[in-house]
PDB file of C-alpha atoms in Angstrom:
ATOM      1  CA  MET A  20      37.073 -21.695  27.865  1.00 57.00           C
ATOM      2  CA  GLU A  21      34.330 -19.540  26.782  1.00 64.00           C
ATOM      3  CA  ARG A  22      35.731 -17.446  23.367  1.00 66.00           C
ATOM      4  CA  TYR A  23      35.944 -13.424  23.743  1.00 69.00           C
ATOM      5  CA  ARG A  24      32.613 -12.337  21.879  1.00 72.00           C
ATOM      6  CA  LEU A  25      33.964  -8.788  21.560  1.00 82.00           C
ATOM      7  CA  PRO A  26      37.374  -7.573  19.868  1.00 92.00           C
ATOM      8  CA  VAL A  27      40.102  -7.245  22.090  1.00 95.00           C
ATOM      9  CA  PRO A  28      40.402  -3.845  22.830  1.00 96.00           C
ATOM     10  CA  VAL A  29      43.916  -2.552  21.562  1.00 97.00           C
ATOM     11  CA  HIS A  30      45.147   1.490  22.067  1.00 97.00           C
ATOM     12  CA  SER A  31      47.861   2.393  19.999  1.00 97.00           C
ATOM     13  CA  TYR A  32      51.044   4.599  21.182  1.00 95.00           C
ATOM     14  CA  SER A  33      53.621   6.619  19.570  1.00 95.00           C
ATOM     15  CA  ILE A  34      57.586   7.503  20.048  1.00 93.00           C
ATOM     16  CA  MET A  35      57.996  10.486  18.720  1.00 92.00           C
ATOM     17  CA  ALA A  36      61.389  12.894  18.054  1.00 90.00           C
ATOM     18  CA  PRO A  37      63.424  14.574  15.457  1.00 90.00           C
ATOM     19  CA  ASN A  38      62.944  12.770  12.214  1.00 92.00           C
ATOM     20  CA  ILE A  39      60.854   9.665  13.976  1.00 94.00           C
ATOM     21  CA  SER A  40      57.593   8.326  14.521  1.00 96.00           C
ATOM     22  CA  ILE A  41      56.850   5.026  15.620  1.00 96.00           C
ATOM     23  CA  PHE A  42      53.214   4.032  16.636  1.00 97.00           C
ATOM     24  CA  PHE A  43      53.008  -0.010  17.835  1.00 97.00           C
ATOM     25  CA  PRO A  44      49.321  -1.350  19.366  1.00 97.00           C
ATOM     26  CA  GLN A  45      49.329  -1.452  23.037  1.00 97.00           C
ATOM     27  CA  LEU A  46      46.357  -4.382  24.204  1.00 97.00           C
ATOM     28  CA  MET A  47      43.648  -3.513  27.360  1.00 96.00           C
ATOM     29  CA  LEU A  48      42.582  -6.817  29.064  1.00 94.00           C
ATOM     30  CA  LEU A  49      41.310  -7.923  31.614  1.00 91.00           C
ATOM     31  CA  ASN A  50      44.397 -10.293  33.106  1.00 94.00           C
ATOM     32  CA  PRO A  51      47.558  -7.914  33.747  1.00 96.00           C
ATOM     33  CA  MET A  52      50.156 -10.734  33.285  1.00 97.00           C
ATOM     34  CA  HIS A  53      48.962 -11.344  30.098  1.00 96.00           C
ATOM     35  CA  GLN A  54      48.811  -7.601  28.629  1.00 97.00           C
ATOM     36  CA  GLN A  55      52.123  -6.885  30.276  1.00 97.00           C
ATOM     37  CA  LYS A  56      53.690 -10.225  28.396  1.00 98.00           C
ATOM     38  CA  LEU A  57      51.668  -9.297  25.468  1.00 98.00           C
ATOM     39  CA  ASN A  58      52.530  -5.544  24.819  1.00 98.00           C
ATOM     40  CA  ASP A  59      55.833  -6.373  25.887  1.00 98.00           C
ATOM     41  CA  ALA A  60      56.836  -7.865  22.800  1.00 98.00           C
ATOM     42  CA  ILE A  61      54.716  -6.152  21.141  1.00 98.00           C
ATOM     43  CA  TYR A  62      57.127  -3.737  22.356  1.00 96.00           C
ATOM     44  CA  ASN A  63      59.927  -5.765  21.755  1.00 97.00           C
ATOM     45  CA  LYS A  64      59.381  -6.128  18.009  1.00 97.00           C
ATOM     46  CA  MET A  65      59.255  -3.586  17.646  1.00 96.00           C
ATOM     47  CA  ASP A  66      62.948  -2.444  19.064  1.00 95.00           C
ATOM     48  CA  GLY A  67      63.856  -4.826  17.690  1.00 96.00           C
ATOM     49  CA  MET A  68      63.581  -3.588  13.706  1.00 96.00           C
ATOM     50  CA  PHE A  69      64.836  -0.263  15.094  1.00 95.00           C
ATOM     51  CA  LEU A  70      67.762  -1.704  16.538  1.00 95.00           C
ATOM     52  CA  GLN A  71      68.650  -3.310  12.745  1.00 93.00           C
ATOM     53  CA  VAL A  72      68.768  -0.458  11.573  1.00 92.00           C
ATOM     54  CA  LYS A  73      71.654   0.341  14.113  1.00 92.00           C
ATOM     55  CA  GLU A  74      72.933  -2.227  13.157  1.00 91.00           C
ATOM     56  CA  LEU A  75      73.470  -2.209   9.594  1.00 88.00           C
ATOM     57  CA  GLY A  76      74.554   1.888   9.909  1.00 88.00           C
ATOM     58  CA  TYR A  77      71.734   3.343   8.848  1.00 86.00           C
ATOM     59  CA  TYR A  78      71.167   4.999  11.630  1.00 89.00           C
ATOM     60  CA  GLU A  79      72.614   8.836  12.106  1.00 88.00           C
ATOM     61  CA  PRO A  80      70.511  10.675  15.120  1.00 89.00           C
ATOM     62  CA  GLY A  81      68.935  13.920  13.332  1.00 87.00           C
ATOM     63  CA  VAL A  82      69.307  13.066  10.031  1.00 91.00           C
ATOM     64  CA  THR A  83      67.868   9.150   9.224  1.00 92.00           C
ATOM     65  CA  GLU A  84      63.923   8.648   8.948  1.00 94.00           C
ATOM     66  CA  ILE A  85      62.359   6.811  10.583  1.00 95.00           C
ATOM     67  CA  MET A  86      58.662   5.670  10.629  1.00 96.00           C
ATOM     68  CA  GLY A  87      57.069   2.511  11.830  1.00 97.00           C
ATOM     69  CA  ASN A  88      53.066   1.569  12.129  1.00 98.00           C
ATOM     70  CA  TYR A  89      51.660  -1.578  12.274  1.00 98.00           C
ATOM     71  CA  GLU A  90      47.695  -2.553  11.174  1.00 98.00           C
ATOM     72  CA  MET A  91      46.222  -5.163  13.113  1.00 98.00           C
ATOM     73  CA  LYS A  92      45.231  -8.687  10.295  1.00 98.00           C
ATOM     74  CA  ASN A  93      43.425 -10.169  13.227  1.00 97.00           C
ATOM     75  CA  ASN A  94      40.623  -9.065  16.338  1.00 97.00           C
ATOM     76  CA  GLN A  95      38.311 -11.720  16.600  1.00 94.00           C
ATOM     77  CA  ARG A  96      37.482 -14.394  19.516  1.00 93.00           C
ATOM     78  CA  GLY A  97      40.602 -13.816  21.304  1.00 94.00           C
ATOM     79  CA  ILE A  98      43.336 -14.155  18.428  1.00 96.00           C
ATOM     80  CA  VAL A  99      45.229 -11.156  18.058  1.00 97.00           C
ATOM     81  CA  SER A 100      47.512 -11.224  14.874  1.00 98.00           C
ATOM     82  CA  PHE A 101      49.615  -7.698  13.961  1.00 98.00           C
ATOM     83  CA  THR A 102      51.714  -6.819  11.812  1.00 98.00           C
ATOM     84  CA  PHE A 103      54.921  -4.164  11.971  1.00 98.00           C
ATOM     85  CA  THR A 104      57.101  -2.174  10.104  1.00 97.00           C
ATOM     86  CA  LEU A 105      59.757   0.255  10.155  1.00 97.00           C
ATOM     87  CA  PHE A 106      61.298   2.297   6.780  1.00 95.00           C
ATOM     88  CA  ALA A 107      64.563   4.238   7.206  1.00 93.00           C
ATOM     89  CA  ASN A 108      65.811   6.528   5.075  1.00 92.00           C
ATOM     90  CA  MET A 109      68.953   9.475   4.142  1.00 87.00           C
ATOM     91  CA  PRO A 110      70.660  10.886   2.442  1.00 84.00           C
ATOM     92  CA  SER A 111      73.814   8.954   2.143  1.00 78.00           C
ATOM     93  CA  LEU A 112      71.565   5.204   1.396  1.00 76.00           C
ATOM     94  CA  ALA A 113      71.159   4.736  -2.399  1.00 73.00           C
ATOM     95  CA  HIS A 114      67.171   3.804  -1.415  1.00 79.00           C
ATOM     96  CA  PRO A 115      65.416   3.204   1.839  1.00 85.00           C
ATOM     97  CA  VAL A 116      65.449   0.163   3.691  1.00 88.00           C
ATOM     98  CA  GLU A 117      62.230  -1.622   4.920  1.00 92.00           C
ATOM     99  CA  PHE A 118      61.811  -3.721   7.780  1.00 95.00           C
ATOM    100  CA  MET A 119      58.607  -6.014   8.369  1.00 97.00           C
ATOM    101  CA  ASP A 120      58.055  -7.910  11.125  1.00 98.00           C
ATOM    102  CA  SER A 121      55.024  -9.804  13.299  1.00 98.00           C
ATOM    103  CA  LEU A 122      53.173 -11.113  16.403  1.00 98.00           C
ATOM    104  CA  THR A 123      50.030 -13.203  16.550  1.00 98.00           C
ATOM    105  CA  ALA A 124      48.680 -14.551  20.091  1.00 98.00           C
ATOM    106  CA  ASP A 125      46.310 -15.476  21.765  1.00 96.00           C
ATOM    107  CA  ALA A 126      44.830 -12.780  24.793  1.00 95.00           C
ATOM    108  CA  GLN A 127      42.441 -14.976  26.907  1.00 92.00           C
ATOM    109  CA  SER A 128      45.518 -17.558  27.250  1.00 94.00           C
ATOM    110  CA  GLY A 129      48.775 -14.501  26.946  1.00 96.00           C
ATOM    111  CA  GLU A 130      50.521 -17.275  24.286  1.00 97.00           C
ATOM    112  CA  ILE A 131      51.817 -16.091  21.583  1.00 98.00           C
ATOM    113  CA  TYR A 132      52.367 -18.363  18.480  1.00 98.00           C
ATOM    114  CA  GLN A 133      55.186 -18.897  16.142  1.00 97.00           C
ATOM    115  CA  LEU A 134      54.197 -20.868  12.830  1.00 97.00           C
ATOM    116  CA  LYS A 135      54.889 -24.329  14.219  1.00 96.00           C
ATOM    117  CA  ASP A 136      52.804 -23.740  17.413  1.00 97.00           C
ATOM    118  CA  LEU A 137      49.828 -23.849  14.757  1.00 97.00           C
ATOM    119  CA  PHE A 138      50.424 -27.701  13.897  1.00 97.00           C
ATOM    120  CA  LYS A 139      49.802 -30.814  15.044  1.00 96.00           C
ATOM    121  CA  GLN A 140      53.351 -32.274  16.857  1.00 94.00           C
ATOM    122  CA  GLY A 141      54.551 -35.002  13.929  1.00 92.00           C
ATOM    123  CA  SER A 142      52.993 -33.268  11.538  1.00 93.00           C
ATOM    124  CA  ASP A 143      54.866 -32.158   8.123  1.00 92.00           C
ATOM    125  CA  TYR A 144      53.584 -29.001   7.640  1.00 96.00           C
ATOM    126  CA  GLU A 145      57.036 -27.562   6.039  1.00 97.00           C
ATOM    127  CA  ALA A 146      56.434 -29.989   3.363  1.00 97.00           C
ATOM    128  CA  ARG A 147      52.676 -28.867   3.008  1.00 97.00           C
ATOM    129  CA  ILE A 148      53.550 -25.100   2.929  1.00 98.00           C
ATOM    130  CA  ASN A 149      56.080 -25.628   0.336  1.00 98.00           C
ATOM    131  CA  ALA A 150      54.316 -26.970  -1.886  1.00 97.00           C
ATOM    132  CA  ILE A 151      51.271 -24.802  -1.645  1.00 98.00           C
ATOM    133  CA  ILE A 152      53.996 -21.841  -2.082  1.00 98.00           C
ATOM    134  CA  GLU A 153      55.881 -23.542  -4.781  1.00 97.00           C
ATOM    135  CA  GLU A 154      52.999 -23.641  -6.887  1.00 97.00           C
ATOM    136  CA  GLN A 155      52.345 -20.126  -6.029  1.00 97.00           C
ATOM    137  CA  ILE A 156      55.755 -18.685  -7.470  1.00 96.00           C
ATOM    138  CA  LYS A 157      54.882 -20.400 -10.196  1.00 96.00           C
ATOM    139  CA  GLN A 158      51.480 -19.632 -11.289  1.00 96.00           C
ATOM    140  CA  ARG A 159      52.014 -15.411 -10.322  1.00 95.00           C
ATOM    141  CA  ASP A 160      55.547 -15.554 -11.485  1.00 94.00           C
ATOM    142  CA  ILE A 161      57.365 -14.110  -9.220  1.00 93.00           C
ATOM    143  CA  PRO A 162      61.319 -13.974  -9.751  1.00 92.00           C
ATOM    144  CA  LEU A 163      63.948 -15.584  -7.206  1.00 92.00           C
ATOM    145  CA  LEU A 164      67.529 -15.161  -6.673  1.00 90.00           C
ATOM    146  CA  ASN A 165      68.603 -18.770  -6.008  1.00 87.00           C
ATOM    147  CA  GLY A 166      64.887 -20.789  -6.410  1.00 89.00           C
ATOM    148  CA  PHE A 167      62.793 -21.088  -3.099  1.00 94.00           C
ATOM    149  CA  PRO A 168      64.715 -22.861  -0.414  1.00 93.00           C
ATOM    150  CA  GLY A 169      61.702 -23.567   2.049  1.00 96.00           C
ATOM    151  CA  ILE A 170      60.378 -22.013   5.000  1.00 97.00           C
ATOM    152  CA  SER A 171      63.096 -22.577   7.802  1.00 90.00           C
ATOM    153  CA  PRO A 172      61.746 -22.976  11.856  1.00 79.00           C
ATOM    154  CA  ASN A 173      61.163 -19.623  12.690  1.00 86.00           C
ATOM    155  CA  GLN A 174      58.767 -18.415   9.571  1.00 97.00           C
ATOM    156  CA  LYS A 175      56.860 -15.191   9.781  1.00 98.00           C
ATOM    157  CA  TYR A 176      53.217 -15.495   9.083  1.00 98.00           C
ATOM    158  CA  TYR A 177      50.183 -13.223   9.942  1.00 98.00           C
ATOM    159  CA  ILE A 178      47.034 -14.627  10.731  1.00 98.00           C
ATOM    160  CA  ALA A 179      44.235 -12.207   8.633  1.00 95.00           C
ATOM    161  CA  ASP A 180      40.600 -13.916   9.811  1.00 86.00           C
ATOM    162  CA  LYS A 181      40.535 -17.718   7.432  1.00 92.00           C
ATOM    163  CA  THR A 182      43.929 -16.450   5.876  1.00 97.00           C
ATOM    164  CA  LEU A 183      47.275 -17.770   7.165  1.00 98.00           C
ATOM    165  CA  VAL A 184      49.960 -15.758   5.024  1.00 98.00           C
ATOM    166  CA  ILE A 185      53.681 -16.960   4.846  1.00 98.00           C
ATOM    167  CA  TYR A 186      56.567 -13.861   4.256  1.00 98.00           C
ATOM    168  CA  PHE A 187      59.767 -13.406   3.612  1.00 96.00           C
ATOM    169  CA  ASN A 188      61.518 -10.496   4.549  1.00 93.00           C
ATOM    170  CA  GLU A 189      63.817  -8.046   0.966  1.00 89.00           C
ATOM    171  CA  TYR A 190      66.079 -10.054  -0.049  1.00 89.00           C
ATOM    172  CA  ASP A 191      65.094 -13.568   0.807  1.00 91.00           C
ATOM    173  CA  ILE A 192      63.874 -15.020  -1.329  1.00 90.00           C
ATOM    174  CA  SER A 193      63.199 -12.290  -3.888  1.00 92.00           C
ATOM    175  CA  PRO A 194      64.871  -8.913  -5.376  1.00 88.00           C
ATOM    176  CA  GLY A 195      64.265  -6.103  -3.571  1.00 84.00           C
ATOM    177  CA  TYR A 196      62.021  -5.069  -6.027  1.00 83.00           C
ATOM    178  CA  ALA A 197      59.488  -7.388  -5.813  1.00 85.00           C
ATOM    179  CA  GLY A 198      59.679  -6.107  -1.493  1.00 88.00           C
ATOM    180  CA  PHE A 199      58.146  -8.100   0.840  1.00 93.00           C
ATOM    181  CA  PRO A 200      56.870 -11.929  -0.395  1.00 96.00           C
ATOM    182  CA  MET A 201      53.605 -13.129   0.103  1.00 97.00           C
ATOM    183  CA  PHE A 202      51.969 -16.312   0.380  1.00 98.00           C
ATOM    184  CA  PRO A 203      48.454 -16.120   1.105  1.00 98.00           C
ATOM    185  CA  ILE A 204      46.912 -19.909   2.066  1.00 98.00           C
ATOM    186  CA  PRO A 205      43.651 -20.596   2.991  1.00 96.00           C
ATOM    187  CA  THR A 206      42.672 -22.836   6.396  1.00 94.00           C
ATOM    188  CA  PHE A 207      40.759 -24.745   5.100  1.00 94.00           C
ATOM    189  CA  GLU A 208      43.735 -26.387   2.844  1.00 95.00           C
ATOM    190  CA  LEU A 209      45.204 -27.084   6.610  1.00 96.00           C
ATOM    191  CA  GLN A 210      42.926 -27.996   8.353  1.00 95.00           C
ATOM    192  CA  ASP A 211      43.787 -31.588   8.593  1.00 95.00           C
ATOM    193  CA  ILE A 212      46.928 -30.777  10.663  1.00 97.00           C
ATOM    194  CA  THR A 213      45.823 -28.123  12.511  1.00 97.00           C
ATOM    195  CA  LYS A 214      46.492 -28.184  16.068  1.00 97.00           C
ATOM    196  CA  GLU A 215      43.189 -28.038  18.319  1.00 95.00           C
ATOM    197  CA  ASN A 216      42.513 -25.025  20.152  1.00 93.00           C
ATOM    198  CA  SER A 217      45.750 -22.806  18.297  1.00 96.00           C
ATOM    199  CA  PRO A 218      44.904 -19.642  16.402  1.00 96.00           C
ATOM    200  CA  LEU A 219      44.102 -21.100  13.417  1.00 95.00           C
ATOM    201  CA  ASP A 220      41.702 -23.813  14.793  1.00 94.00           C
ATOM    202  CA  VAL A 221      39.816 -21.199  15.943  1.00 93.00           C
ATOM    203  CA  LEU A 222      39.175 -19.352  13.770  1.00 92.00           C
ATOM    204  CA  SER A 223      38.612 -21.989  11.099  1.00 86.00           C
ATOM    205  CA  VAL A 224      35.294 -22.688  12.646  1.00 76.00           C
TER     206      VAL A 224
END
């Protein structure tokens, strides 16, 4: 399959209301089914974070300030990778709260990739990634709450060019002041276990 030679067209949309401004991307694809699938997934990521704010009791209509945004981390060869953030604040909160999520997909096939989908079946990618992260924790002196438990099956990540970035929610492994701990891993370090035609494989060439 010949790869897209140009970046995928992306339009920014917004949800605006009193004290609320949320911006999110929508892809403009040739295949309407793939476009609908990926755009629905993007919207659901933003909506999911907003629901977290509500479920945790941080939302009071007209009082809570909500700001949502996104960053495009990759848009090459038909592979798109986004991060999404949602910030919430209101007078009763001791400090603002922030949520983060991400999505990586092949715009040509419409497939959305979890971390496990990037690697060959049966490869011990968890152990490989855990070892790299543990070394970075030591080198960067990253504070931990209760040691490093390793990545989870639904581990959050994004891809930025030839780098896989593993990240954790606030308070997952580090105190709140550490923000979202992020661990960049060059794709060549994982090349031998990378699944053929996965986003990591497509972008490693």
